[in-house]
PDB file of C-alpha atoms in Angstrom:
ATOM      1  CA  MET I1031     -22.519  22.738   7.165  1.00  0.00           C
ATOM      2  CA  LEU I1032     -24.783  25.123   8.291  1.00  0.00           C
ATOM      3  CA  THR I1033     -28.236  24.525  11.596  1.00  0.00           C
ATOM      4  CA  VAL I1034     -30.680  26.904  13.035  1.00  0.00           C
ATOM      5  CA  LYS I1035     -31.944  26.194  16.109  1.00  0.00           C
ATOM      6  CA  ASN I1036     -35.199  27.788  17.370  1.00  0.00           C
ATOM      7  CA  LEU I1037     -34.711  30.824  15.673  1.00  0.00           C
ATOM      8  CA  TYR I1038     -37.186  33.743  16.002  1.00  0.00           C
ATOM      9  CA  LYS I1039     -37.475  36.910  15.042  1.00  0.00           C
ATOM     10  CA  SER I1040     -39.890  40.274  15.532  1.00  0.00           C
ATOM     11  CA  TYR I1041     -40.697  43.702  13.614  1.00  0.00           C
ATOM     12  CA  GLU I1042     -41.275  46.911  16.057  1.00  0.00           C
ATOM     13  CA  THR I1043     -43.566  49.611  14.613  1.00  0.00           C
ATOM     14  CA  ALA I1044     -44.471  52.696  17.159  1.00  0.00           C
ATOM     15  CA  LYS I1045     -46.294  50.289  19.775  1.00  0.00           C
ATOM     16  CA  THR I1046     -46.922  47.584  18.141  1.00  0.00           C
ATOM     17  CA  ARG I1047     -44.268  43.687  17.681  1.00  0.00           C
ATOM     18  CA  TYR I1048     -44.308  41.746  14.615  1.00  0.00           C
ATOM     19  CA  PRO I1049     -43.621  38.394  15.263  1.00  0.00           C
ATOM     20  CA  VAL I1050     -42.165  36.906  11.575  1.00  0.00           C
ATOM     21  CA  LEU I1051     -40.263  33.826  12.696  1.00  0.00           C
ATOM     22  CA  LYS I1052     -41.589  32.042  15.163  1.00  0.00           C
ATOM     23  CA  GLY I1053     -38.859  29.388  16.780  1.00  0.00           C
ATOM     24  CA  ILE I1054     -37.643  28.151  13.288  1.00  0.00           C
ATOM     25  CA  SER I1055     -35.207  25.080  13.225  1.00  0.00           C
ATOM     26  CA  PHE I1056     -33.714  22.784  11.202  1.00  0.00           C
ATOM     27  CA  HIS I1057     -29.954  21.946   9.720  1.00  0.00           C
ATOM     28  CA  VAL I1058     -28.364  21.704   5.829  1.00  0.00           C
ATOM     29  CA  LYS I1059     -25.643  18.991   5.721  1.00  0.00           C
ATOM     30  CA  LYS I1060     -22.576  19.352   3.185  1.00  0.00           C
ATOM     31  CA  GLY I1061     -23.014  19.804  -0.477  1.00  0.00           C
ATOM     32  CA  GLU I1062     -27.103  19.843   0.240  1.00  0.00           C
ATOM     33  CA  PHE I1063     -29.166  22.112  -2.139  1.00  0.00           C
ATOM     34  CA  THR I1064     -32.500  23.239  -0.319  1.00  0.00           C
ATOM     35  CA  ALA I1065     -34.662  25.573  -0.739  1.00  0.00           C
ATOM     36  CA  VAL I1066     -37.338  27.355   1.405  1.00  0.00           C
ATOM     37  CA  MET I1067     -40.357  28.305  -0.339  1.00  0.00           C
ATOM     38  CA  GLY I1068     -43.858  30.185   1.060  1.00  0.00           C
ATOM     39  CA  ALA I1069     -46.213  32.830   0.507  1.00  0.00           C
ATOM     40  CA  SER I1070     -45.527  36.403   0.759  1.00  0.00           C
ATOM     41  CA  GLY I1071     -44.984  37.575   4.300  1.00  0.00           C
ATOM     42  CA  SER I1072     -44.296  33.988   5.684  1.00  0.00           C
ATOM     43  CA  GLY I1073     -40.605  35.174   6.723  1.00  0.00           C
ATOM     44  CA  LYS I1074     -38.676  33.011   4.414  1.00  0.00           C
ATOM     45  CA  SER I1075     -36.776  36.347   3.598  1.00  0.00           C
ATOM     46  CA  THR I1076     -36.426  37.858   7.508  1.00  0.00           C
ATOM     47  CA  LEU I1077     -34.599  33.680   7.171  1.00  0.00           C
ATOM     48  CA  LEU I1078     -31.834  34.347   5.097  1.00  0.00           C
ATOM     49  CA  ASN I1079     -30.986  38.009   5.518  1.00  0.00           C
ATOM     50  CA  CYS I1080     -30.789  37.021   9.503  1.00  0.00           C
ATOM     51  CA  ILE I1081     -28.810  33.874   8.342  1.00  0.00           C
ATOM     52  CA  SER I1082     -26.941  36.216   5.914  1.00  0.00           C
ATOM     53  CA  CYS I1083     -26.091  37.892   8.809  1.00  0.00           C
ATOM     54  CA  TYR I1084     -26.893  41.256   7.399  1.00  0.00           C
ATOM     55  CA  ILE I1085     -30.554  42.030  10.681  1.00  0.00           C
ATOM     56  CA  PRO I1086     -30.221  40.897  14.002  1.00  0.00           C
ATOM     57  CA  TYR I1087     -32.500  37.776  15.663  1.00  0.00           C
ATOM     58  CA  ASP I1088     -33.772  37.751  19.008  1.00  0.00           C
ATOM     59  CA  LYS I1089     -33.469  35.073  20.717  1.00  0.00           C
ATOM     60  CA  GLY I1090     -31.844  30.987  19.300  1.00  0.00           C
ATOM     61  CA  GLU I1091     -28.634  29.849  17.215  1.00  0.00           C
ATOM     62  CA  ILE I1092     -26.831  30.216  13.946  1.00  0.00           C
ATOM     63  CA  LEU I1093     -24.247  27.266  13.076  1.00  0.00           C
ATOM     64  CA  LEU I1094     -21.553  28.132  10.435  1.00  0.00           C
ATOM     65  CA  GLY I1095     -20.097  24.486   9.926  1.00  0.00           C
ATOM     66  CA  GLU I1096     -18.392  25.054  14.510  1.00  0.00           C
ATOM     67  CA  GLN I1097     -19.212  27.991  14.730  1.00  0.00           C
ATOM     68  CA  ASN I1098     -21.687  29.793  16.623  1.00  0.00           C
ATOM     69  CA  LEU I1099     -23.481  33.776  14.654  1.00  0.00           C
ATOM     70  CA  SER I1100     -24.795  34.741  17.556  1.00  0.00           C
ATOM     71  CA  GLY I1101     -21.938  36.057  19.263  1.00  0.00           C
ATOM     72  CA  LEU I1102     -20.373  37.650  17.195  1.00  0.00           C
ATOM     73  CA  ASP I1103     -18.681  41.232  16.906  1.00  0.00           C
ATOM     74  CA  GLN I1104     -20.162  43.433  13.518  1.00  0.00           C
ATOM     75  CA  GLU I1105     -16.125  42.523  12.720  1.00  0.00           C
ATOM     76  CA  GLY I1106     -16.599  39.136  13.059  1.00  0.00           C
ATOM     77  CA  LEU I1107     -19.882  39.036  11.110  1.00  0.00           C
ATOM     78  CA  ALA I1108     -18.206  41.133   8.027  1.00  0.00           C
ATOM     79  CA  ALA I1109     -15.959  38.404   7.721  1.00  0.00           C
ATOM     80  CA  VAL I1110     -18.068  35.595   7.427  1.00  0.00           C
ATOM     81  CA  ARG I1111     -20.170  37.055   4.778  1.00  0.00           C
ATOM     82  CA  ASN I1112     -17.393  38.096   3.277  1.00  0.00           C
ATOM     83  CA  GLY I1113     -14.830  34.807   3.520  1.00  0.00           C
ATOM     84  CA  LYS I1114     -17.572  32.277   4.556  1.00  0.00           C
ATOM     85  CA  LEU I1115     -20.560  33.044   2.935  1.00  0.00           C
ATOM     86  CA  GLY I1116     -21.386  33.456  -1.184  1.00  0.00           C
ATOM     87  CA  PHE I1117     -23.791  35.636  -2.338  1.00  0.00           C
ATOM     88  CA  VAL I1118     -26.612  35.118  -5.283  1.00  0.00           C
ATOM     89  CA  PHE I1119     -29.118  37.652  -5.745  1.00  0.00           C
ATOM     90  CA  GLN I1120     -32.497  38.678  -8.167  1.00  0.00           C
ATOM     91  CA  ASP I1121     -30.988  41.107  -9.256  1.00  0.00           C
ATOM     92  CA  PHE I1122     -27.859  40.169 -10.515  1.00  0.00           C
ATOM     93  CA  MET I1123     -25.730  42.624  -8.801  1.00  0.00           C
ATOM     94  CA  LEU I1124     -22.718  42.404 -10.849  1.00  0.00           C
ATOM     95  CA  LEU I1125     -21.189  46.104 -11.664  1.00  0.00           C
ATOM     96  CA  ASP I1126     -21.364  47.800 -14.748  1.00  0.00           C
ATOM     97  CA  GLY I1127     -18.149  49.106 -14.971  1.00  0.00           C
ATOM     98  CA  LEU I1128     -16.673  45.935 -15.000  1.00  0.00           C
ATOM     99  CA  SER I1129     -16.416  42.646 -17.499  1.00  0.00           C
ATOM    100  CA  VAL I1130     -17.343  39.533 -16.079  1.00  0.00           C
ATOM    101  CA  LYS I1131     -14.472  37.936 -14.799  1.00  0.00           C
ATOM    102  CA  GLU I1132     -13.825  41.638 -12.829  1.00  0.00           C
ATOM    103  CA  ASN I1133     -17.325  40.957 -11.052  1.00  0.00           C
ATOM    104  CA  ILE I1134     -16.087  37.706 -11.037  1.00  0.00           C
ATOM    105  CA  LEU I1135     -13.306  38.784  -8.586  1.00  0.00           C
ATOM    106  CA  ILE I1136     -14.695  41.386  -7.000  1.00  0.00           C
ATOM    107  CA  PRO I1137     -14.988  39.382  -3.587  1.00  0.00           C
ATOM    108  CA  ARG I1138     -10.955  38.098  -3.956  1.00  0.00           C
ATOM    109  CA  ILE I1139     -10.284  41.662  -4.340  1.00  0.00           C
ATOM    110  CA  ILE I1140     -11.824  42.856  -1.232  1.00  0.00           C
ATOM    111  CA  ARG I1141      -9.382  40.064   0.767  1.00  0.00           C
ATOM    112  CA  GLU I1142      -6.988  41.581  -1.384  1.00  0.00           C
ATOM    113  CA  LYS I1143      -6.437  38.401  -2.346  1.00  0.00           C
ATOM    114  CA  ALA I1144      -6.529  39.102  -6.505  1.00  0.00           C
ATOM    115  CA  ASP I1145      -3.572  37.047  -7.313  1.00  0.00           C
ATOM    116  CA  LYS I1146      -3.106  34.788  -9.685  1.00  0.00           C
ATOM    117  CA  GLU I1147      -4.895  31.503  -8.025  1.00  0.00           C
ATOM    118  CA  ALA I1148      -7.448  34.060  -8.138  1.00  0.00           C
ATOM    119  CA  GLU I1149      -7.547  34.523 -11.681  1.00  0.00           C
ATOM    120  CA  GLU I1150      -6.397  30.536 -12.688  1.00  0.00           C
ATOM    121  CA  TYR I1151      -9.736  30.510  -9.989  1.00  0.00           C
ATOM    122  CA  ALA I1152     -12.128  32.437 -11.782  1.00  0.00           C
ATOM    123  CA  GLU I1153     -10.937  30.982 -15.576  1.00  0.00           C
ATOM    124  CA  ARG I1154     -11.935  27.280 -14.160  1.00  0.00           C
ATOM    125  CA  LEU I1155     -15.527  28.619 -12.798  1.00  0.00           C
ATOM    126  CA  MET I1156     -16.630  30.541 -16.028  1.00  0.00           C
ATOM    127  CA  GLU I1157     -15.832  27.257 -18.155  1.00  0.00           C
ATOM    128  CA  LEU I1158     -17.589  25.267 -16.101  1.00  0.00           C
ATOM    129  CA  PHE I1159     -20.547  27.783 -16.018  1.00  0.00           C
ATOM    130  CA  GLY I1160     -20.607  28.043 -19.767  1.00  0.00           C
ATOM    131  CA  ILE I1161     -19.220  31.991 -19.277  1.00  0.00           C
ATOM    132  CA  SER I1162     -15.587  32.100 -20.489  1.00  0.00           C
ATOM    133  CA  HIS I1163     -16.373  33.495 -24.600  1.00  0.00           C
ATOM    134  CA  ILE I1164     -18.419  36.581 -22.583  1.00  0.00           C
ATOM    135  CA  LYS I1165     -15.533  36.686 -19.786  1.00  0.00           C
ATOM    136  CA  ASP I1166     -14.564  40.302 -21.883  1.00  0.00           C
ATOM    137  CA  LYS I1167     -17.516  41.631 -21.832  1.00  0.00           C
ATOM    138  CA  TYR I1168     -19.790  43.483 -19.373  1.00  0.00           C
ATOM    139  CA  PRO I1169     -23.405  43.144 -18.123  1.00  0.00           C
ATOM    140  CA  ALA I1170     -25.106  45.323 -20.711  1.00  0.00           C
ATOM    141  CA  ASP I1171     -23.792  43.031 -23.137  1.00  0.00           C
ATOM    142  CA  ILE I1172     -24.827  40.538 -22.346  1.00  0.00           C
ATOM    143  CA  SER I1173     -28.534  37.979 -21.106  1.00  0.00           C
ATOM    144  CA  GLY I1174     -29.567  37.653 -18.067  1.00  0.00           C
ATOM    145  CA  GLY I1175     -28.502  34.004 -18.145  1.00  0.00           C
ATOM    146  CA  GLU I1176     -25.616  35.023 -18.855  1.00  0.00           C
ATOM    147  CA  ARG I1177     -25.352  37.610 -15.644  1.00  0.00           C
ATOM    148  CA  GLN I1178     -27.120  35.086 -13.084  1.00  0.00           C
ATOM    149  CA  ARG I1179     -24.212  32.561 -14.317  1.00  0.00           C
ATOM    150  CA  ALA I1180     -21.861  34.810 -13.506  1.00  0.00           C
ATOM    151  CA  ALA I1181     -23.551  35.318  -9.986  1.00  0.00           C
ATOM    152  CA  VAL I1182     -22.791  32.088  -9.255  1.00  0.00           C
ATOM    153  CA  ALA I1183     -19.684  31.964 -10.235  1.00  0.00           C
ATOM    154  CA  ARG I1184     -18.970  35.191  -8.316  1.00  0.00           C
ATOM    155  CA  SER I1185     -20.043  33.544  -5.025  1.00  0.00           C
ATOM    156  CA  LEU I1186     -17.918  30.214  -5.485  1.00  0.00           C
ATOM    157  CA  ILE I1187     -14.621  32.356  -5.454  1.00  0.00           C
ATOM    158  CA  ASN I1188     -13.936  32.424  -2.577  1.00  0.00           C
ATOM    159  CA  ASP I1189     -14.298  28.868  -1.477  1.00  0.00           C
ATOM    160  CA  PRO I1190     -17.824  29.690   0.875  1.00  0.00           C
ATOM    161  CA  LEU I1191     -19.109  27.612   3.652  1.00  0.00           C
ATOM    162  CA  ILE I1192     -22.261  27.999   2.607  1.00  0.00           C
ATOM    163  CA  ILE I1193     -23.954  30.036  -1.237  1.00  0.00           C
ATOM    164  CA  LEU I1194     -27.507  31.967  -0.278  1.00  0.00           C
ATOM    165  CA  ALA I1195     -29.866  32.251  -3.014  1.00  0.00           C
ATOM    166  CA  ASP I1196     -32.857  35.044  -3.068  1.00  0.00           C
ATOM    167  CA  GLU I1197     -34.989  34.476  -5.722  1.00  0.00           C
ATOM    168  CA  PRO I1198     -31.942  34.231  -8.238  1.00  0.00           C
ATOM    169  CA  THR I1199     -34.404  33.467 -10.687  1.00  0.00           C
ATOM    170  CA  GLY I1200     -36.993  35.875 -10.762  1.00  0.00           C
ATOM    171  CA  ASN I1201     -36.218  38.233 -13.557  1.00  0.00           C
ATOM    172  CA  LEU I1202     -35.579  35.095 -15.643  1.00  0.00           C
ATOM    173  CA  ASP I1203     -37.174  33.203 -18.126  1.00  0.00           C
ATOM    174  CA  SER I1204     -38.004  29.500 -18.137  1.00  0.00           C
ATOM    175  CA  LYS I1205     -35.017  28.941 -20.440  1.00  0.00           C
ATOM    176  CA  SER I1206     -32.556  31.146 -18.051  1.00  0.00           C
ATOM    177  CA  SER I1207     -33.655  30.205 -15.340  1.00  0.00           C
ATOM    178  CA  ARG I1208     -33.350  26.377 -16.428  1.00  0.00           C
ATOM    179  CA  ILE I1209     -29.689  27.366 -16.691  1.00  0.00           C
ATOM    180  CA  VAL I1210     -29.357  28.588 -13.903  1.00  0.00           C
ATOM    181  CA  ILE I1211     -30.337  26.483 -12.232  1.00  0.00           C
ATOM    182  CA  GLU I1212     -28.385  23.994 -13.640  1.00  0.00           C
ATOM    183  CA  ALA I1213     -25.037  26.032 -12.765  1.00  0.00           C
ATOM    184  CA  PHE I1214     -26.597  25.172  -9.329  1.00  0.00           C
ATOM    185  CA  GLU I1215     -26.763  21.507 -10.139  1.00  0.00           C
ATOM    186  CA  LYS I1216     -23.201  21.824 -11.330  1.00  0.00           C
ATOM    187  CA  ALA I1217     -21.669  23.758  -8.397  1.00  0.00           C
ATOM    188  CA  LYS I1218     -22.761  20.441  -5.601  1.00  0.00           C
ATOM    189  CA  SER I1219     -21.500  17.309  -8.065  1.00  0.00           C
ATOM    190  CA  GLU I1220     -19.233  19.003  -8.832  1.00  0.00           C
ATOM    191  CA  MET I1221     -17.611  21.433  -6.167  1.00  0.00           C
ATOM    192  CA  ASN I1222     -19.842  19.646  -3.238  1.00  0.00           C
ATOM    193  CA  SER I1223     -21.269  22.930  -2.688  1.00  0.00           C
ATOM    194  CA  THR I1224     -23.954  23.415  -0.222  1.00  0.00           C
ATOM    195  CA  ILE I1225     -26.712  25.721  -1.178  1.00  0.00           C
ATOM    196  CA  LEU I1226     -29.871  27.116  -0.119  1.00  0.00           C
ATOM    197  CA  MET I1227     -32.686  28.875  -2.128  1.00  0.00           C
ATOM    198  CA  VAL I1228     -36.043  30.853  -1.305  1.00  0.00           C
ATOM    199  CA  THR I1229     -37.405  31.482  -4.199  1.00  0.00           C
ATOM    200  CA  HIS I1230     -41.070  31.575  -4.359  1.00  0.00           C
ATOM    201  CA  ASP I1231     -40.643  29.155  -8.370  1.00  0.00           C
ATOM    202  CA  SER I1232     -41.609  25.844  -7.390  1.00  0.00           C
ATOM    203  CA  PHE I1233     -39.918  24.617 -11.480  1.00  0.00           C
ATOM    204  CA  SER I1234     -36.811  25.678  -9.632  1.00  0.00           C
ATOM    205  CA  ALA I1235     -37.223  23.949  -6.502  1.00  0.00           C
ATOM    206  CA  SER I1236     -37.709  20.807  -7.922  1.00  0.00           C
ATOM    207  CA  PHE I1237     -34.422  20.374  -8.926  1.00  0.00           C
ATOM    208  CA  CYS I1238     -32.981  20.681  -4.755  1.00  0.00           C
ATOM    209  CA  ASP I1239     -32.681  17.624  -2.782  1.00  0.00           C
ATOM    210  CA  ARG I1240     -34.375  18.970   0.007  1.00  0.00           C
ATOM    211  CA  VAL I1241     -37.824  22.083   0.905  1.00  0.00           C
ATOM    212  CA  ILE I1242     -38.739  23.493   3.318  1.00  0.00           C
ATOM    213  CA  LEU I1243     -42.244  25.561   3.131  1.00  0.00           C
ATOM    214  CA  LEU I1244     -42.771  28.223   5.777  1.00  0.00           C
ATOM    215  CA  LYS I1245     -46.532  29.484   6.695  1.00  0.00           C
ATOM    216  CA  ASP I1246     -47.086  31.904   8.865  1.00  0.00           C
ATOM    217  CA  GLY I1247     -43.456  32.462  10.583  1.00  0.00           C
ATOM    218  CA  VAL I1248     -43.210  28.334  11.210  1.00  0.00           C
ATOM    219  CA  ILE I1249     -41.924  25.044   9.345  1.00  0.00           C
ATOM    220  CA  TYR I1250     -45.130  23.886   7.759  1.00  0.00           C
ATOM    221  CA  LYS I1251     -43.514  20.896   6.616  1.00  0.00           C
ATOM    222  CA  GLU I1252     -40.026  19.678   5.221  1.00  0.00           C
ATOM    223  CA  LEU I1253     -40.025  17.685   1.643  1.00  0.00           C
ATOM    224  CA  LYS I1254     -37.315  15.569  -0.176  1.00  0.00           C
ATOM    225  CA  ARG I1255     -37.171  14.785  -3.275  1.00  0.00           C
ATOM    226  CA  THR I1256     -36.690  10.572  -3.616  1.00  0.00           C
ATOM    227  CA  GLY I1257     -38.477  10.734  -7.366  1.00  0.00           C
ATOM    228  CA  GLY I1258     -37.445  12.482 -10.456  1.00  0.00           C
ATOM    229  CA  GLN I1259     -38.213  16.446 -10.751  1.00  0.00           C
ATOM    230  CA  SER I1260     -41.199  16.178 -12.506  1.00  0.00           C
ATOM    231  CA  SER I1261     -43.232  14.193 -10.041  1.00  0.00           C
ATOM    232  CA  PHE I1262     -41.260  15.833  -7.285  1.00  0.00           C
ATOM    233  CA  GLN I1263     -42.306  19.849  -9.030  1.00  0.00           C
ATOM    234  CA  GLY I1264     -46.289  16.846  -9.103  1.00  0.00           C
ATOM    235  CA  TYR I1265     -46.040  16.674  -4.883  1.00  0.00           C
ATOM    236  CA  LEU I1266     -44.592  19.944  -4.602  1.00  0.00           C
ATOM    237  CA  LEU I1267     -47.289  21.712  -6.418  1.00  0.00           C
ATOM    238  CA  ASP I1268     -50.300  19.401  -4.665  1.00  0.00           C
ATOM    239  CA  THR I1269     -48.067  20.332  -1.173  1.00  0.00           C
ATOM    240  CA  LEU I1270     -48.938  23.846  -1.891  1.00  0.00           C
ATOM    241  CA  LYS I1271     -52.129  24.204  -2.220  1.00  0.00           C
ATOM    242  CA  GLU I1272     -53.205  22.366   0.866  1.00  0.00           C
ATOM    243  CA  MET I1273     -50.707  24.395   2.676  1.00  0.00           C
ATOM    244  CA  SER I1274     -53.187  27.440   1.276  1.00  0.00           C
ATOM    245  CA  ASN I1275     -56.064  25.689   2.514  1.00  0.00           C
ATOM    246  CA  ALA I1276     -55.184  25.586   6.016  1.00  0.00           C
ATOM    247  CA  GLU I1277     -56.054  27.605   8.862  1.00  0.00           C
TER     248      GLU I1277
END
């Protein structure tokens, strides 16, 4: 579903070049829930921004389905963002003046496809994520967990090839975080959704099928979940400690 090949990205300040991604390669399969973790400065946010088509990269390839994103112009990149990618942000990014249902429909409104079928689909998504009872409320009147579940529903309204989640539980307490992760699990199990999540939270990452650990712009290790969530979190924490102590 998503393939990243030998990806490099650097930033320049005055006459100094700072390499951030140094030959990253990995593949995310259809229906897989994958997390990317790493310390601040490891390159995880830059990686997500490259995949999101929001920033250019120096060299390498990003393939989404059968499409190579490397050679697309701005119009082509916008079409990918609007039609093939779903986004969930740390700060929810809901519009205060719109109801929950209207917020979920925004991607369809942008594509001028907010028809009856879209409204029925929004209703099904709200039922799936347990937010039908707040569909006419506004973001200011609902909890953080409810806002993020609305954001997850919005990310699915266009049937994207992959959902990109940037620290989706970063502003939530533990109870709300669990509810949001359960929403991702439902998207995966009931809609076969593919999810790539950047997170610093080992608890959230422990529900994933796989965790990619970044250190100084390279992949330090990939961990596959083979047992329960609790044991995987322990394994993840031990590996994070090992990574922080590695030179």
